[in-house]
Amino acid sequence: CLNSDKIIEVAPQTTSFFKLKKGIWTFCPSKIESLIFFVFGSVRLQIDGENVRPMRAINLSEYFLKRGHSVNLISSDFSHQMKLHRYKNLTIKNISDNFQITLIPSPGYKSNISIKRLLDHFILGINTFKYLFKIRPENYPDFVFIGYPPIETTFFLSIWLKLKKIPFCIDIKDQWPHIFLQKSIGLK
């Protein structure tokens, strides 16, 4: 099980996956039958080369793969760290029998704090939403982890998940775009 004291709220449809004990939420992946989606914005992925430092998307996907789950890691085709597109279109990479990486196109950006980044995230959210509606019901996940930010992808994905009644959790990694607002008006 994975533990966290940072979980603020557990949605009713996900309570069977979580236990609260002494103020610590424990996520129990054994209750997930099969397929898990991980949706992260522009993050480092297993396909980005040999010297990629594993971050949350890589660590979580490998954790569940080692426990026999099938994983579809959905991310942007644009790499935030490298500031370049991996393929420039919707790309599905079958890494193994139980591991797939789906790359969603977005325009990209050069500066981390910019209007172009906000536009990139909005278009990524819309493109992710359109991709999700092409998924056949037999390929729906049993559970979804959503990496936040980007807020736009989280928004569109959570709408689709609620419509399909698929349980999910949102993993809040940082306060983007709040940090953008702080810098633009000089707050600390």
Tab-separated table of C-alpha atoms in Angstrom, residues 17-18 36 52 54 64 78 89 99 121 131 133 138 148 152 171 178 187:
chain	number	residue	atom	x	y	z
A	17	PHE	CA	-9.310	1.928	-2.571
A	18	PHE	CA	-8.328	3.982	0.497
A	36	ILE	CA	-4.721	1.760	-14.396
A	52	VAL	CA	16.260	9.985	-17.279
A	54	PRO	CA	12.722	8.729	-12.506
A	64	PHE	CA	2.015	-0.961	-10.373
A	78	PHE	CA	5.729	17.900	-25.539
A	89	ASN	CA	1.221	13.920	-33.052
A	99	PHE	CA	2.526	-1.170	-20.423
A	121	HIS	CA	-2.097	23.208	-21.241
A	131	TYR	CA	-8.764	11.080	-27.096
A	133	PHE	CA	-13.975	9.693	-26.000
A	138	GLU	CA	-13.941	-2.568	-22.680
A	148	TYR	CA	-1.820	18.001	-11.279
A	152	GLU	CA	-6.870	22.041	-17.699
A	171	ASP	CA	-2.011	13.945	-7.259
A	178	HIS	CA	-0.847	29.911	-8.791
A	187	LEU	CA	3.583	38.304	-4.362
